[in-house]
Short mmCIF file of C-alpha atoms in Angstrom, two decimals:
data_model
loop_
_atom_site.label_atom_id
_atom_site.label_comp_id
_atom_site.label_asym_id
_atom_site.label_seq_id
_atom_site.Cartn_x
_atom_site.Cartn_y
_atom_site.Cartn_z
CA MET K 127 192.02 157.15 67.19
CA THR K 128 189.98 159.55 64.82
CA SER K 129 190.59 159.79 61.14
CA VAL K 130 192.21 163.15 61.55
CA ASP K 131 194.71 161.72 63.94
CA LYS K 132 195.50 158.94 61.54
CA ARG K 133 196.11 161.61 58.75
CA MET K 134 198.25 163.59 60.96
CA ARG K 135 200.29 160.63 61.98
CA ALA K 136 200.73 159.12 58.49
CA PRO K 137 204.07 159.94 56.79
CA VAL K 138 203.80 162.37 53.69
CA GLN K 139 204.51 160.88 50.45
CA ARG K 140 205.35 162.86 47.38
CA HIS K 141 206.03 161.64 43.82
CA GLY K 142 206.02 158.09 44.92
CA VAL K 143 208.73 158.55 47.49
CA PRO K 144 207.73 158.34 51.20
CA ALA K 145 208.66 160.24 53.97
CA GLY K 146 212.27 159.33 54.89
CA GLY K 147 213.56 159.40 51.39
CA GLN K 148 213.31 155.41 50.84
CA ARG K 149 211.77 154.29 47.55
CA PRO K 150 208.80 151.71 47.75
CA GLU K 151 210.15 147.88 47.85
CA ASP K 152 209.89 146.20 44.63
CA PRO K 153 206.83 143.92 44.28
CA VAL K 154 209.00 140.85 43.21
CA THR K 155 211.19 141.31 46.27
CA ARG K 156 208.30 141.33 48.55
CA ILE K 157 206.85 138.16 47.02
CA SER K 158 210.14 136.50 47.31
CA GLN K 159 210.32 137.41 50.97
CA MET K 160 207.03 136.10 51.55
CA ARG K 161 207.78 132.77 50.03
CA GLU K 162 210.83 132.36 52.09
CA LYS K 163 208.98 132.95 55.17
CA VAL K 164 206.38 130.32 54.28
CA GLU K 165 209.13 127.87 53.24
CA HIS K 166 210.68 128.43 56.67
CA LEU K 167 207.30 127.70 58.17
CA LEU K 168 206.62 124.63 56.30
CA LEU K 169 210.08 123.43 57.25
CA LEU K 170 209.53 124.23 60.94
CA ARG K 171 206.09 122.55 60.84
CA GLN K 172 207.63 119.48 59.32
CA GLU K 173 210.20 119.52 62.10
CA VAL K 174 207.55 119.75 64.76
CA HIS K 175 205.46 116.99 63.24
CA SER K 176 208.67 114.68 63.11
CA GLY K 177 209.20 115.08 66.80
CA PRO K 178 212.43 114.56 68.72
CA HIS K 179 215.27 112.45 67.45
CA GLU K 180 214.43 109.20 65.47
CA THR K 181 215.92 107.14 68.29
CA ALA K 182 213.07 108.37 70.66
CA THR K 183 210.47 107.21 68.11
CA GLN K 184 212.36 103.91 68.01
CA ALA K 185 212.37 103.56 71.65
CA GLN K 186 208.57 104.18 71.79
CA HIS K 187 207.95 101.75 69.08
CA GLY K 188 210.19 99.30 70.85
CA LYS K 189 208.10 99.16 73.95
CA GLY K 190 205.12 98.22 71.61
CA LYS K 191 203.68 101.55 71.73
CA LEU K 192 202.56 104.26 68.91
CA THR K 193 203.64 107.69 69.02
CA ALA K 194 201.01 110.55 69.83
CA ARG K 195 200.46 111.37 66.15
CA GLU K 196 200.10 107.76 65.06
CA ARG K 197 197.40 107.45 67.77
CA LEU K 198 195.57 110.57 66.61
CA ALA K 199 195.52 109.21 63.04
CA LEU K 200 193.79 106.19 64.15
CA LEU K 201 191.36 107.96 66.37
CA PHE K 202 190.06 110.62 63.79
CA ASP K 203 188.63 110.31 60.38
CA GLU K 204 191.45 110.27 57.76
CA GLY K 205 193.11 113.77 57.08
CA THR K 206 190.64 115.70 59.36
CA PHE K 207 192.85 116.41 62.51
CA THR K 208 193.56 120.20 62.99
CA GLU K 209 196.41 120.86 65.57
CA ILE K 210 196.63 123.93 67.51
CA GLU K 211 199.60 125.35 69.58
CA ALA K 212 202.17 123.15 68.03
CA MET K 213 204.80 125.80 68.29
CA ARG K 214 204.23 125.98 72.16
CA ARG K 215 207.36 125.76 74.45
CA HIS K 216 207.89 125.81 78.07
CA ARG K 217 209.41 128.81 79.75
CA SER K 218 211.22 127.05 82.67
CA THR K 219 215.02 127.76 83.08
CA SER K 220 215.72 125.78 86.13
CA PHE K 221 217.84 122.42 86.22
CA GLY K 222 219.09 122.82 82.69
CA MET K 223 215.49 123.31 81.08
CA ASP K 224 216.56 126.43 79.32
CA ALA K 225 218.61 124.35 76.86
CA ARG K 226 215.82 121.89 76.33
CA LYS K 227 212.82 123.47 74.85
CA PRO K 228 211.13 121.30 72.32
CA HIS K 229 208.08 122.38 70.44
CA THR K 230 204.68 121.12 71.52
CA ASP K 231 206.15 120.71 75.04
CA GLY K 232 205.14 117.08 74.94
CA VAL K 233 201.51 116.98 74.17
CA VAL K 234 199.62 117.33 70.81
CA VAL K 235 196.30 118.96 70.92
CA GLY K 236 193.45 119.91 68.53
CA TRP K 237 190.18 118.57 66.91
CA GLY K 238 189.14 116.36 64.22
CA LEU K 239 186.25 114.34 63.00
CA VAL K 240 185.01 111.00 64.08
CA TYR K 241 182.27 109.54 61.70
CA GLY K 242 181.91 113.04 60.48
CA ARG K 243 181.17 114.74 63.93
CA THR K 244 183.66 117.11 65.68
CA VAL K 245 185.70 115.63 68.57
CA PHE K 246 188.50 117.27 70.46
CA ALA K 247 191.58 115.43 71.76
CA TYR K 248 194.96 115.78 73.32
CA ALA K 249 197.73 113.15 73.30
CA HIS K 250 200.68 113.06 75.48
CA ASP K 251 204.03 112.58 73.56
CA PHE K 252 206.26 110.29 75.79
CA ARG K 253 209.26 110.91 73.59
CA ILE K 254 209.33 114.67 74.98
CA PHE K 255 210.19 114.73 78.87
CA GLY K 256 208.34 111.32 79.16
CA GLY K 257 205.03 113.03 78.48
CA ALA K 258 205.35 114.81 81.86
CA LEU K 259 203.15 117.67 82.45
CA GLY K 260 204.47 121.22 82.99
CA GLU K 261 202.96 124.65 82.82
CA ALA K 262 202.75 125.22 79.07
CA HIS K 263 201.85 121.40 78.54
CA ALA K 264 198.72 122.00 80.91
CA GLU K 265 197.72 125.25 79.49
CA LYS K 266 197.42 123.45 76.03
CA ILE K 267 195.38 120.73 77.59
CA HIS K 268 193.12 123.42 79.49
CA LYS K 269 192.82 125.31 76.01
CA VAL K 270 191.31 122.28 74.05
CA MET K 271 189.13 121.37 77.14
CA ASP K 272 187.70 124.81 77.07
CA LEU K 273 187.08 124.63 73.29
CA ALA K 274 185.31 121.40 73.74
CA TYR K 275 183.01 122.66 76.43
CA SER K 276 182.30 125.97 74.63
CA THR K 277 181.39 124.26 71.34
CA GLY K 278 179.62 121.41 72.96
CA ALA K 279 181.79 118.42 71.50
CA PRO K 280 183.26 115.28 73.21
CA ILE K 281 186.98 115.35 74.25
CA VAL K 282 189.35 112.35 74.35
CA GLY K 283 192.47 112.31 76.35
CA LEU K 284 195.43 109.67 75.08
CA CYS K 285 197.28 109.45 78.16
CA ASP K 286 200.98 108.34 78.13
CA GLY K 287 202.78 110.58 80.57
CA ALA K 288 205.08 110.29 83.64
CA GLY K 289 203.06 112.61 85.81
CA ALA K 290 204.10 116.16 87.07
CA ARG K 291 207.33 117.73 85.52
CA ILE K 292 209.54 117.69 88.65
CA GLN K 293 211.74 120.59 87.24
CA GLU K 294 208.71 122.95 87.25
CA GLY K 295 207.54 122.41 90.78
CA VAL K 296 204.23 123.77 91.84
CA THR K 297 203.32 125.20 88.56
CA ALA K 298 203.04 121.61 87.30
CA LEU K 299 200.75 120.73 90.24
CA ALA K 300 198.41 123.63 89.44
CA GLY K 301 198.30 122.59 85.84
CA TYR K 302 196.89 119.32 87.10
CA GLY K 303 194.35 121.36 89.21
CA GLY K 304 193.15 123.13 86.12
CA ILE K 305 192.65 119.83 84.37
CA PHE K 306 190.60 118.30 87.27
CA GLN K 307 188.55 121.53 87.45
CA ARG K 308 187.48 121.34 83.87
CA ASN K 309 186.92 117.58 84.13
CA VAL K 310 184.27 118.34 86.74
CA ARG K 311 182.72 121.34 84.91
CA ASN K 312 182.46 119.30 81.64
CA SER K 313 181.07 116.17 83.56
CA GLY K 314 177.57 115.45 82.33
CA VAL K 315 177.68 118.31 79.65
CA ILE K 316 180.09 116.63 77.16
CA PRO K 317 181.26 113.04 76.87
CA GLN K 318 184.98 112.77 78.31
CA ILE K 319 186.67 109.64 77.48
CA SER K 320 190.27 108.56 78.84
CA VAL K 321 192.63 106.33 76.99
CA ILE K 322 195.47 104.96 78.93
CA LEU K 323 198.22 104.07 76.60
CA GLY K 324 201.30 104.17 79.08
CA PRO K 325 202.03 105.08 82.49
CA CYS K 326 199.38 107.25 84.45
CA ALA K 327 200.53 107.73 88.02
CA GLY K 328 200.25 109.91 90.89
CA GLY K 329 197.91 113.00 90.53
CA ALA K 330 197.75 112.25 86.86
CA ALA K 331 195.43 109.29 87.59
CA TYR K 332 192.74 111.38 88.98
CA SER K 333 191.67 113.10 85.58
CA PRO K 334 190.71 109.93 83.94
CA ALA K 335 188.92 108.84 87.33
CA LEU K 336 186.73 112.05 86.57
CA THR K 337 185.79 111.22 83.04
CA ASP K 338 182.96 108.98 81.89
CA PHE K 339 184.92 106.26 80.37
CA VAL K 340 188.54 104.86 80.70
CA PHE K 341 190.17 102.51 78.13
CA MET K 342 193.38 100.68 78.83
CA VAL K 343 195.52 98.46 76.69
CA ARG K 344 197.10 95.22 78.14
CA GLU K 345 201.01 95.23 78.98
CA ILE K 346 201.52 98.98 78.18
CA SER K 347 198.90 100.67 80.35
CA GLN K 348 199.33 101.10 84.15
CA MET K 349 197.42 103.45 86.63
CA PHE K 350 198.18 103.89 90.31
CA ILE K 351 198.59 106.61 92.91
CA THR K 352 201.86 105.31 94.30
CA GLY K 353 204.26 103.02 92.20
CA PRO K 354 205.58 99.58 93.19
CA ASP K 355 208.80 101.09 94.54
CA VAL K 356 206.95 103.25 97.11
CA VAL K 357 204.53 100.43 98.03
CA ALA K 358 207.43 98.07 98.47
CA ALA K 359 209.15 100.58 100.87
CA VAL K 360 206.06 101.36 102.91
CA THR K 361 204.37 97.93 102.96
CA GLY K 362 206.86 95.45 101.93
CA GLU K 363 204.57 94.25 99.01
CA VAL K 364 206.65 93.44 96.03
CA MET K 365 204.99 93.55 92.52
CA THR K 366 205.36 94.65 89.01
CA HIS K 367 203.67 97.80 87.61
CA ASN K 368 201.10 95.44 85.94
CA GLU K 369 200.24 93.77 89.02
CA LEU K 370 199.63 96.81 90.87
CA GLY K 371 197.95 98.78 88.26
CA GLY K 372 197.65 96.99 84.80
CA ALA K 373 194.74 96.83 82.59
CA ASP K 374 193.32 93.54 83.85
CA VAL K 375 193.75 94.74 87.45
CA HIS K 376 191.43 97.69 86.84
CA ALA K 377 189.06 95.88 84.58
CA GLU K 378 188.44 93.13 87.24
CA GLN K 379 189.17 94.43 90.62
CA SER K 380 188.97 98.08 90.81
CA GLY K 381 186.40 98.94 88.17
CA VAL K 382 188.52 101.97 86.93
CA ALA K 383 188.71 100.58 83.39
CA ALA K 384 185.44 100.13 81.37
CA PHE K 385 187.14 98.69 78.45
CA VAL K 386 190.39 96.79 78.05
CA HIS K 387 192.01 95.76 74.64
CA ASP K 388 195.08 93.83 73.48
CA ASN K 389 196.49 96.50 71.18
CA GLU K 390 196.15 100.23 70.54
CA ALA K 391 194.46 99.84 67.12
CA ASP K 392 191.51 97.81 68.46
CA CYS K 393 191.41 100.12 71.45
CA LEU K 394 190.92 103.36 69.45
CA SER K 395 188.56 101.48 67.05
CA GLU K 396 186.19 100.92 70.06
CA VAL K 397 186.59 104.41 71.09
CA ARG K 398 185.33 105.69 67.91
CA TYR K 399 182.39 103.14 68.14
CA LEU K 400 181.72 104.39 71.62
CA LEU K 401 181.66 107.88 70.23
CA SER K 402 179.19 106.96 67.76
CA LEU K 403 176.80 106.04 70.26
CA LEU K 404 176.90 109.06 72.43
CA PRO K 405 175.47 112.51 71.71
CA ALA K 406 177.88 115.46 71.21
CA SER K 407 176.63 117.05 74.39
CA SER K 408 173.89 117.01 77.06
CA HIS K 409 171.91 119.48 74.71
CA GLU K 410 171.42 116.87 72.20
CA THR K 411 170.17 113.14 71.83
CA PRO K 412 172.21 110.47 70.25
CA ALA K 413 171.93 110.04 66.66
CA VAL K 414 169.26 107.84 65.27
CA HIS K 415 170.46 105.24 62.71
CA PRO K 416 168.23 103.42 60.17
CA THR K 417 168.36 99.66 60.76
CA ALA K 418 167.44 96.67 58.65
CA ASP K 419 166.47 94.75 61.77
CA PRO K 420 162.54 95.01 61.91
CA SER K 421 161.16 96.82 64.97
CA ASP K 422 158.40 94.45 65.23
CA ARG K 423 160.57 91.23 64.95
CA ARG K 424 159.39 88.45 67.21
CA THR K 425 161.85 87.14 69.80
CA GLU K 426 160.74 83.47 69.89
CA ARG K 427 164.09 82.31 71.02
CA LEU K 428 163.64 84.00 74.31
CA LEU K 429 161.17 81.17 75.13
CA ASP K 430 164.07 78.60 74.96
CA ILE K 431 166.79 80.97 76.47
CA VAL K 432 165.27 81.73 79.81
CA PRO K 433 164.28 78.73 81.95
CA VAL K 434 160.94 78.75 83.76
CA GLU K 435 162.55 77.49 87.01
CA ALA K 436 163.47 80.58 89.00
CA ASN K 437 166.53 78.73 90.42
CA ARG K 438 168.01 77.96 86.98
CA ILE K 439 170.81 80.05 85.53
CA TYR K 440 171.16 81.33 82.12
CA ASP K 441 173.36 84.05 80.35
CA MET K 442 171.45 87.30 80.31
CA ARG K 443 173.71 88.32 77.34
CA ALA K 444 171.72 85.99 75.08
CA VAL K 445 168.49 87.95 76.01
CA LEU K 446 170.24 91.31 75.04
CA GLU K 447 171.31 89.63 71.76
CA GLU K 448 167.94 88.84 70.93
CA ILE K 449 166.17 92.11 71.66
CA VAL K 450 168.57 94.65 70.42
CA ASP K 451 169.32 95.69 66.65
CA ASP K 452 171.30 93.14 64.70
CA GLY K 453 172.27 91.41 68.12
CA GLU K 454 175.04 94.17 68.86
CA PHE K 455 175.66 95.87 71.87
CA LEU K 456 178.63 97.49 73.76
CA GLU K 457 179.16 96.24 77.18
CA VAL K 458 180.55 98.75 79.80
CA HIS K 459 182.75 97.26 82.71
CA GLU K 460 182.23 93.69 81.13
CA ARG K 461 184.70 92.19 83.64
CA TRP K 462 183.88 93.93 86.76
CA ALA K 463 180.78 93.22 88.95
CA GLU K 464 179.66 90.66 86.41
CA ASN K 465 176.51 90.06 88.33
CA VAL K 466 174.86 93.13 86.51
CA ILE K 467 175.28 93.93 82.89
CA CYS K 468 175.40 97.58 81.73
CA ALA K 469 175.52 97.92 77.89
CA LEU K 470 174.80 100.40 75.12
CA ALA K 471 172.99 99.28 72.08
CA ARG K 472 170.34 100.59 69.56
CA MET K 473 166.73 99.44 69.41
CA GLY K 474 164.65 100.56 66.35
CA GLY K 475 167.82 102.70 65.62
CA GLN K 476 167.63 104.58 68.83
CA VAL K 477 170.55 104.35 71.44
CA VAL K 478 169.44 102.84 74.76
CA GLY K 479 171.19 102.01 77.93
CA ILE K 480 170.53 98.60 79.23
CA VAL K 481 170.86 97.56 82.94
CA ALA K 482 170.39 93.81 83.36
CA SER K 483 170.49 91.32 86.08
CA GLN K 484 172.99 88.51 85.28
CA PRO K 485 171.76 85.21 86.77
CA ALA K 486 174.98 83.31 85.52
CA LYS K 487 176.83 85.41 88.24
CA LEU K 488 175.90 85.24 91.94
CA ALA K 489 172.42 84.29 90.64
CA GLY K 490 172.05 87.91 89.58
CA ALA K 491 172.09 89.04 93.38
CA MET K 492 173.07 92.71 93.65
CA ASN K 493 176.07 93.66 95.78
CA ILE K 494 178.45 96.62 96.55
CA ALA K 495 180.28 96.48 93.20
CA SER K 496 177.15 95.89 91.04
CA SER K 497 175.35 98.64 92.85
CA GLU K 498 178.17 101.09 92.08
CA LYS K 499 178.79 99.90 88.59
CA ALA K 500 174.86 100.23 87.63
CA ALA K 501 174.55 103.67 89.45
CA ARG K 502 177.36 105.23 87.44
CA PHE K 503 176.07 103.85 84.20
CA VAL K 504 172.27 105.11 84.90
CA GLN K 505 173.71 108.63 85.75
CA MET K 506 175.87 108.62 82.50
CA CYS K 507 172.82 107.72 80.20
CA ASP K 508 170.55 110.18 82.15
CA ALA K 509 173.20 112.90 81.58
CA PHE K 510 173.46 112.29 77.81
CA ASN K 511 169.63 111.77 77.19
CA ILE K 512 170.00 107.97 76.63
CA ALA K 513 166.85 105.97 77.55
CA LEU K 514 167.14 103.27 80.07
CA ILE K 515 165.82 99.65 79.89
CA THR K 516 166.07 97.60 82.96
CA LEU K 517 165.80 93.74 82.66
CA VAL K 518 165.14 92.24 85.92
CA ASP K 519 165.78 88.76 87.28
CA VAL K 520 167.05 89.39 90.83
CA PRO K 521 166.67 87.20 94.08
CA GLY K 522 167.74 90.27 96.30
CA PHE K 523 170.87 91.84 97.69
CA LEU K 524 173.79 89.46 98.58
CA PRO K 525 173.80 88.74 102.40
CA GLY K 526 176.84 88.37 104.26
CA VAL K 527 178.94 90.24 106.91
CA GLU K 528 181.48 91.33 104.26
CA GLN K 529 178.63 93.08 102.39
CA GLU K 530 177.17 94.75 105.47
CA HIS K 531 180.45 95.88 106.68
CA GLY K 532 181.55 97.08 103.39
CA GLY K 533 178.51 99.34 103.32
CA ILE K 534 175.91 97.72 101.03
CA ILE K 535 173.45 100.17 102.49
CA ARG K 536 174.97 103.14 101.18
CA HIS K 537 176.27 101.55 97.94
CA GLY K 538 172.87 100.06 97.34
CA ALA K 539 171.49 103.51 97.83
CA LYS K 540 173.72 105.11 95.14
CA LEU K 541 171.76 102.96 92.53
CA LEU K 542 168.30 103.79 93.98
CA TYR K 543 169.43 107.56 94.06
CA ALA K 544 170.53 107.50 90.49
CA TYR K 545 167.24 105.87 89.01
CA CYS K 546 165.13 108.24 91.00
CA ASN K 547 167.14 111.08 89.76
CA ALA K 548 166.93 110.04 86.17
CA THR K 549 164.54 112.03 83.83
CA VAL K 550 165.12 110.06 80.56
CA PRO K 551 162.51 107.46 79.33
CA ARG K 552 162.67 104.45 81.57
CA LEU K 553 161.36 100.85 80.88
CA GLN K 554 161.33 97.95 83.04
CA VAL K 555 160.98 94.36 82.10
CA ILE K 556 160.63 91.62 84.86
CA LEU K 557 161.56 88.22 83.42
CA ARG K 558 161.48 86.00 86.44
CA LYS K 559 162.16 86.62 90.10
CA ALA K 560 162.26 90.21 91.68
CA TYR K 561 162.58 89.98 95.27
CA GLY K 562 162.80 92.57 98.27
CA GLY K 563 164.57 95.71 97.96
CA ALA K 564 166.35 94.75 94.94
CA TYR K 565 163.13 94.69 93.15
CA ILE K 566 162.51 98.29 94.10
CA VAL K 567 166.08 99.32 93.42
CA MET K 568 166.02 97.90 89.87
CA ASP K 569 163.79 100.79 88.47
CA SER K 570 160.49 99.56 89.79
CA GLN K 571 157.24 101.47 89.08
CA SER K 572 157.19 102.71 92.54
CA ILE K 573 160.38 104.70 92.02
CA GLY K 574 159.35 106.27 88.56
CA THR K 575 159.91 103.84 85.72
CA ASP K 576 157.52 105.08 82.95
CA VAL K 577 156.33 101.66 81.86
CA SER K 578 156.82 98.24 83.56
CA PHE K 579 156.42 94.97 81.64
CA ALA K 580 156.53 91.52 83.00
CA TRP K 581 156.79 87.94 81.51
CA PRO K 582 154.21 85.27 82.55
CA THR K 583 157.23 83.65 84.68
CA ASN K 584 157.46 86.85 86.93
CA GLU K 585 157.65 86.40 90.72
CA ILE K 586 157.73 89.57 92.49
CA ALA K 587 157.49 89.39 96.46
CA VAL K 588 159.33 90.43 99.48
CA MET K 589 161.43 87.20 99.29
CA GLY K 590 161.12 83.82 97.86
CA ALA K 591 158.21 81.52 98.73
CA GLU K 592 160.23 79.18 100.84
CA ALA K 593 161.79 81.77 103.04
CA ALA K 594 158.21 83.65 103.23
CA ALA K 595 156.54 80.46 104.30
CA ASN K 596 159.31 79.77 106.94
CA VAL K 597 158.76 83.15 108.53
CA ILE K 598 154.79 83.40 108.29
CA PHE K 599 154.15 79.79 109.31
CA ARG K 600 157.02 79.17 111.52
CA ARG K 601 155.19 78.23 114.59
CA GLU K 602 152.59 76.12 112.69
CA ILE K 603 155.42 74.16 110.99
CA GLU K 604 157.26 73.52 114.28
CA ARG K 605 153.94 72.18 115.98
CA SER K 606 153.03 70.05 112.86
CA GLU K 607 153.32 66.26 113.04
CA ASP K 608 154.68 66.52 109.60
CA PRO K 609 156.62 69.78 109.32
CA ASP K 610 158.04 69.08 105.64
CA GLN K 611 154.36 68.35 104.47
CA THR K 612 152.93 71.46 106.38
CA ARG K 613 155.90 73.64 105.00
CA GLN K 614 155.15 72.44 101.28
CA GLU K 615 151.44 73.13 101.95
CA ARG K 616 152.04 76.63 103.06
CA LEU K 617 154.60 77.44 100.62
CA ARG K 618 152.11 76.59 97.93
CA GLU K 619 149.52 78.62 99.45
CA TYR K 620 151.85 81.61 99.75
CA GLU K 621 152.83 81.18 95.99
CA ASP K 622 149.16 80.89 94.86
CA GLU K 623 148.15 84.02 97.05
CA LEU K 624 150.93 86.46 96.66
CA MET K 625 153.45 85.25 93.94
CA HIS K 626 151.17 84.39 91.03
CA PRO K 627 152.35 86.18 87.85
CA TYR K 628 149.30 88.49 87.76
CA TYR K 629 149.46 89.70 91.33
CA ALA K 630 151.39 92.76 90.58
CA ALA K 631 149.47 93.70 87.37
CA GLU K 632 146.18 93.60 89.36
CA ARG K 633 147.34 96.06 91.67
CA GLY K 634 148.70 98.39 88.86
CA LEU K 635 152.47 97.69 89.82
CA VAL K 636 153.12 96.18 86.37
CA ASP K 637 151.59 97.88 83.43
CA GLU K 638 151.24 94.72 81.32
CA VAL K 639 152.23 90.84 81.42
CA ILE K 640 153.58 90.27 77.92
CA ASP K 641 154.51 87.30 75.64
CA PRO K 642 158.51 87.26 75.93
CA ALA K 643 158.36 86.94 71.96
CA GLU K 644 156.84 90.40 71.99
CA THR K 645 159.48 92.11 74.17
CA ARG K 646 161.61 93.82 71.35
CA ALA K 647 158.45 95.08 69.64
CA ARG K 648 156.75 96.25 72.76
CA LEU K 649 159.98 97.99 74.09
CA ILE K 650 160.53 99.85 70.68
CA ALA K 651 157.02 100.85 70.40
CA THR K 652 157.02 102.37 73.95
CA LEU K 653 160.50 104.09 73.36
CA ARG K 654 158.68 105.73 70.33
CA MET K 655 155.94 106.81 72.55
CA LEU K 656 158.21 108.36 75.15
CA SER K 657 160.52 110.11 72.68
CA THR K 658 158.62 113.37 73.51
CA LYS K 659 158.76 112.93 77.27
CA GLN K 660 159.28 116.17 79.16
CA SER K 661 160.55 115.72 82.86
CA THR K 662 162.46 118.09 84.94
CA LEU K 663 163.95 118.03 88.43
CA ASP K 664 163.15 120.71 91.01
CA HIS K 665 165.54 123.45 90.99
CA ARG K 666 168.39 123.01 93.42
CA LYS K 667 172.06 123.45 93.71
CA HIS K 668 172.62 119.71 93.71
CA GLY K 669 171.54 116.62 95.50
CA ASN K 670 173.49 115.16 98.26
CA GLN K 671 173.77 111.61 96.89
CA PRO K 672 174.92 108.47 98.95
CA GLN K 673 178.81 108.22 98.94
#
């Protein structure tokens, strides 16, 4: 509209009286009306924040669970949470829903600060429709997921809902589809964390599975596709909700839960700690924190922790405690696939991802579960610009019919693919044994590690000396008058020829053999050298990684 049009359409005012004959409203009256409206807004806001009837809150607390807003208060720095769409209501009129239209529609969404950095979140409110997802509920989650993506900030989902809202039919299912699509779009771009604080059943369980980390709390968290009643009806197997999909089940057996806690306060505290180790998005690197732990600190204790004999066990966690800043690290999937350790830590103030063989479990041999665990962790670190350190003490892949029939070939290839695809700084340290294909897969120099160190106890070979001697000298041993003596002689010959600690270094497959006491200092110095590493993959739509 032009300025002329505006003048022509404007009412004519003469002598202070507008067209139509009405005198202007008294300013005092206008102010009074505005204050009334603000007072009404504040009362409405208070009502929204209070939530449904007090009995619903008491019922939530009676189950040992916090409310959505109580959880958000624990997640964010005090007083920083900003809520949006608090007045949102559903539009459904079927099955009596027109008489029940609470504000928020059962989910609280918004953003706040965690250690001073912006983080987005949504929290299901089980007190309203059991936290079940409907159209408006889903659109609120879509909104905050879109904001997180566009601003490049992490998002945390506090899940406590009964699945799709049956009264809204297919629109509820479409709402889940929108969440899944955004989970995939956000994957590898912004950190996504799911915190299961109640039931998470049916289609609702797929969203956490698409995120980077899943937290659960014992006794109150359950995840499953079909609940105990359906399982009992179909298979005859009778079990409780926790036996089917509780926190310990997913921490130890399925591998769905990366972290498990005894209460919500500890759980949300660890979510905050995890966020402090991650960048806001894939366009940044994790923050470097100054440390009082000297970068050149010698790690003399490693000489006593790791036995020289390759067949003696030890706990690799003790090695991690010795080399990382202040002995502190956050282990991911601590109780699943325990024969490999995956952990986030700081070295010289820089965040690193550590993949380490665990000789205390299955002698550190790799299997299906450990390959999947490590591959997922490597991919996450690479996506979020976290340097990788691989500590190797591996006798090979676990043999057996169960492993072969279970697909160890394709599962082991997942870890190989993840390492080969990673462009972040990559360092390898071979502590003792590194045999066969497992040596290659554990980020060997041949698949692209930037720098490879080895201790003077390293044994890098196709297989152990005894097994190798039995293959190479089988006929000679069989024909010998003293097979045991011949076997021992040939075994020592094989060790002296191909398994001495400098064999790989002589051929350029290990960059340097180092004193174990230098491990921390050498790793930190090399990480600093690699901090400006530039590496990109060839352009492609995406790879076709093993499944």
